[in-house]
Amino acid sequence: MKNKFCNTAALIVASLFIIKILVASDAALAASKDLQSLAQSLVGLPYDEARPIVLKNSWQPFENPAADDLFFVARAMFEEGYVEVGVCSPVGDAPCKFYFHEPAGRYLEVMTTGEIPHVAQAKVLTAEEFDEIRALMWGE
């Protein structure tokens, strides 16, 4: 009888654990979809309209650690207060990349194009993905 009770109790505990994992996975998936949805909603917006939306959604600008090395378009963007500017090409459609971070350890990369910058692409990055970018761009 004791063995049957122990097996039943173990089965209940295991079931609760699995349910907890499934609920956490569903919550993580929903949060991930919300982040991707936010990122996609920015596409096509002028950057000066997209940025407040990003900030309102608990993202913080990732201040460029090598701001002294910025030039041309990137320097102008930084001086306008867009401290999250990572890099801008001085030719063509002047694409720029901007970076934000949030407490959960994720990063948001927003790429703009055009003389009046519009969001061409936005994507959520993991800390590992951002570490690779950080190493390439700023040697960190």
mmCIF file of C-alpha atoms in Angstrom:
data_model
loop_
_atom_site.group_PDB
_atom_site.id
_atom_site.type_symbol
_atom_site.label_atom_id
_atom_site.label_comp_id
_atom_site.label_asym_id
_atom_site.label_seq_id
_atom_site.Cartn_x
_atom_site.Cartn_y
_atom_site.Cartn_z
ATOM 1 C CA MET A 1 0.000 0.000 0.000
ATOM 2 C CA LYS A 2 2.830 2.366 0.922
ATOM 3 C CA ASN A 3 4.540 1.703 -2.426
ATOM 4 C CA LYS A 4 1.299 2.413 -4.315
ATOM 5 C CA PHE A 5 0.882 5.704 -2.396
ATOM 6 C CA CYS A 6 4.498 6.702 -3.123
ATOM 7 C CA ASN A 7 4.072 5.905 -6.809
ATOM 8 C CA THR A 8 0.846 7.937 -6.961
ATOM 9 C CA ALA A 9 2.447 10.871 -5.134
ATOM 10 C CA ALA A 10 5.481 10.739 -7.434
ATOM 11 C CA LEU A 11 3.193 10.654 -10.464
ATOM 12 C CA ILE A 12 1.273 13.698 -9.199
ATOM 13 C CA VAL A 13 4.483 15.639 -8.505
ATOM 14 C CA ALA A 14 5.881 14.722 -11.935
ATOM 15 C CA SER A 15 2.610 15.745 -13.603
ATOM 16 C CA LEU A 16 2.600 19.098 -11.804
ATOM 17 C CA PHE A 17 6.214 19.657 -12.822
ATOM 18 C CA ILE A 18 5.401 18.917 -16.473
ATOM 19 C CA ILE A 19 2.372 21.227 -16.343
ATOM 20 C CA LYS A 20 4.560 23.976 -14.855
ATOM 21 C CA ILE A 21 7.091 23.535 -17.680
ATOM 22 C CA LEU A 22 4.342 23.614 -20.315
ATOM 23 C CA VAL A 23 2.784 26.752 -18.836
ATOM 24 C CA ALA A 24 6.208 28.436 -18.634
ATOM 25 C CA SER A 25 6.937 27.383 -22.227
ATOM 26 C CA ASP A 26 3.593 28.769 -23.388
ATOM 27 C CA ALA A 27 4.279 32.041 -21.554
ATOM 28 C CA ALA A 28 7.765 32.273 -23.061
ATOM 29 C CA LEU A 29 6.373 31.527 -26.517
ATOM 30 C CA ALA A 30 3.661 34.169 -26.097
ATOM 31 C CA ALA A 31 6.236 36.713 -24.906
ATOM 32 C CA SER A 32 8.467 35.848 -27.848
ATOM 33 C CA LYS A 33 5.561 36.266 -30.275
ATOM 34 C CA ASP A 34 4.701 39.611 -28.641
ATOM 35 C CA LEU A 35 8.298 40.783 -29.094
ATOM 36 C CA GLN A 36 8.363 39.654 -32.710
ATOM 37 C CA SER A 37 4.996 41.322 -33.253
ATOM 38 C CA LEU A 38 6.352 44.557 -31.783
ATOM 39 C CA ALA A 39 9.432 44.324 -33.999
ATOM 40 C CA GLN A 40 7.317 43.768 -37.122
ATOM 41 C CA SER A 41 4.969 46.640 -36.238
ATOM 42 C CA LEU A 42 7.905 49.051 -36.497
ATOM 43 C CA VAL A 43 8.701 48.241 -40.131
ATOM 44 C CA GLY A 44 7.880 51.140 -42.432
ATOM 45 C CA LEU A 45 7.646 53.747 -39.685
ATOM 46 C CA PRO A 46 9.931 56.760 -39.634
ATOM 47 C CA TYR A 47 12.575 56.110 -36.975
ATOM 48 C CA ASP A 48 11.516 59.137 -34.935
ATOM 49 C CA GLU A 49 8.034 57.554 -34.652
ATOM 50 C CA ALA A 50 9.264 53.994 -34.060
ATOM 51 C CA ARG A 51 11.686 54.916 -31.251
ATOM 52 C CA PRO A 52 9.011 56.135 -28.781
ATOM 53 C CA ILE A 53 7.072 52.907 -29.358
ATOM 54 C CA VAL A 54 10.172 50.885 -28.511
ATOM 55 C CA LEU A 55 10.823 52.959 -25.382
ATOM 56 C CA LYS A 56 7.181 52.704 -24.285
ATOM 57 C CA ASN A 57 7.512 48.910 -24.427
ATOM 58 C CA SER A 58 10.237 48.831 -21.732
ATOM 59 C CA TRP A 59 13.239 48.767 -24.050
ATOM 60 C CA GLN A 60 16.172 50.995 -23.144
ATOM 61 C CA PRO A 61 18.670 52.488 -25.610
ATOM 62 C CA PHE A 62 21.970 50.615 -25.640
ATOM 63 C CA GLU A 63 24.393 53.523 -25.655
ATOM 64 C CA ASN A 64 27.131 53.098 -28.220
ATOM 65 C CA PRO A 65 30.318 52.396 -26.245
ATOM 66 C CA ALA A 66 32.489 53.773 -29.073
ATOM 67 C CA ALA A 67 30.593 57.005 -29.723
ATOM 68 C CA ASP A 68 33.850 58.916 -30.186
ATOM 69 C CA ASP A 69 34.554 56.751 -33.253
ATOM 70 C CA LEU A 70 31.285 57.585 -35.036
ATOM 71 C CA PHE A 71 31.395 59.652 -38.226
ATOM 72 C CA PHE A 72 29.117 61.156 -40.880
ATOM 73 C CA VAL A 73 25.496 60.014 -40.536
ATOM 74 C CA ALA A 74 26.099 57.988 -37.363
ATOM 75 C CA ARG A 75 27.763 60.981 -35.668
ATOM 76 C CA ALA A 76 24.819 63.214 -36.609
ATOM 77 C CA MET A 77 22.314 60.652 -35.298
ATOM 78 C CA PHE A 78 24.215 60.322 -32.017
ATOM 79 C CA GLU A 79 24.396 64.095 -31.615
ATOM 80 C CA GLU A 80 20.622 64.313 -32.189
ATOM 81 C CA GLY A 81 20.208 62.165 -29.080
ATOM 82 C CA TYR A 82 19.963 58.739 -30.683
ATOM 83 C CA VAL A 83 22.654 57.285 -28.402
ATOM 84 C CA GLU A 84 21.647 53.768 -29.476
ATOM 85 C CA VAL A 85 23.021 54.236 -32.991
ATOM 86 C CA GLY A 86 25.472 51.459 -33.690
ATOM 87 C CA VAL A 87 26.616 52.176 -37.204
ATOM 88 C CA CYS A 88 25.465 53.932 -40.372
ATOM 89 C CA SER A 89 26.735 53.620 -43.900
ATOM 90 C CA PRO A 90 27.776 56.973 -45.351
ATOM 91 C CA VAL A 91 26.692 55.943 -48.869
ATOM 92 C CA GLY A 92 23.624 54.674 -50.664
ATOM 93 C CA ASP A 93 20.411 54.618 -48.665
ATOM 94 C CA ALA A 94 22.455 55.365 -45.525
ATOM 95 C CA PRO A 95 21.317 52.269 -43.636
ATOM 96 C CA CYS A 96 21.766 52.560 -39.879
ATOM 97 C CA LYS A 97 21.493 50.031 -37.073
ATOM 98 C CA PHE A 98 20.201 50.958 -33.642
ATOM 99 C CA TYR A 99 20.272 48.779 -30.526
ATOM 100 C CA PHE A 100 18.052 48.535 -27.460
ATOM 101 C CA HIS A 101 18.089 46.196 -24.469
ATOM 102 C CA GLU A 102 15.560 45.047 -21.908
ATOM 103 C CA PRO A 103 15.819 43.523 -18.426
ATOM 104 C CA ALA A 104 15.272 39.929 -19.573
ATOM 105 C CA GLY A 105 18.601 40.056 -21.407
ATOM 106 C CA ARG A 106 17.285 40.423 -24.923
ATOM 107 C CA TYR A 107 18.267 43.034 -27.450
ATOM 108 C CA LEU A 108 16.425 44.714 -30.268
ATOM 109 C CA GLU A 109 18.174 45.612 -33.496
ATOM 110 C CA VAL A 110 16.405 48.215 -35.626
ATOM 111 C CA MET A 111 17.727 48.842 -39.131
ATOM 112 C CA THR A 112 16.705 51.945 -41.031
ATOM 113 C CA THR A 113 17.209 53.126 -44.600
ATOM 114 C CA GLY A 114 16.688 56.346 -46.457
ATOM 115 C CA GLU A 115 17.643 59.966 -46.169
ATOM 116 C CA ILE A 116 14.727 60.349 -43.760
ATOM 117 C CA PRO A 117 15.293 57.083 -41.861
ATOM 118 C CA HIS A 118 12.458 54.575 -41.981
ATOM 119 C CA VAL A 119 12.558 51.201 -40.257
ATOM 120 C CA ALA A 120 13.412 48.555 -42.824
ATOM 121 C CA GLN A 121 13.846 45.689 -40.377
ATOM 122 C CA ALA A 122 13.627 45.041 -36.649
ATOM 123 C CA LYS A 123 14.491 41.847 -34.855
ATOM 124 C CA VAL A 124 14.892 40.559 -31.344
ATOM 125 C CA LEU A 125 18.340 39.204 -30.509
ATOM 126 C CA THR A 126 19.469 36.944 -27.704
ATOM 127 C CA ALA A 127 22.296 38.071 -25.441
ATOM 128 C CA GLU A 128 24.597 35.647 -27.273
ATOM 129 C CA GLU A 129 23.702 37.079 -30.677
ATOM 130 C CA PHE A 130 24.265 40.603 -29.395
ATOM 131 C CA ASP A 131 27.614 39.595 -27.871
ATOM 132 C CA GLU A 132 28.751 38.566 -31.367
ATOM 133 C CA ILE A 133 27.669 41.938 -32.781
ATOM 134 C CA ARG A 134 29.325 43.746 -29.879
ATOM 135 C CA ALA A 135 32.601 41.899 -30.523
ATOM 136 C CA LEU A 136 32.512 42.709 -34.254
ATOM 137 C CA MET A 137 31.467 46.341 -33.944
ATOM 138 C CA TRP A 138 33.201 47.496 -30.796
ATOM 139 C CA GLY A 139 35.775 44.806 -30.054
ATOM 140 C CA GLU A 140 34.189 44.039 -26.677
#
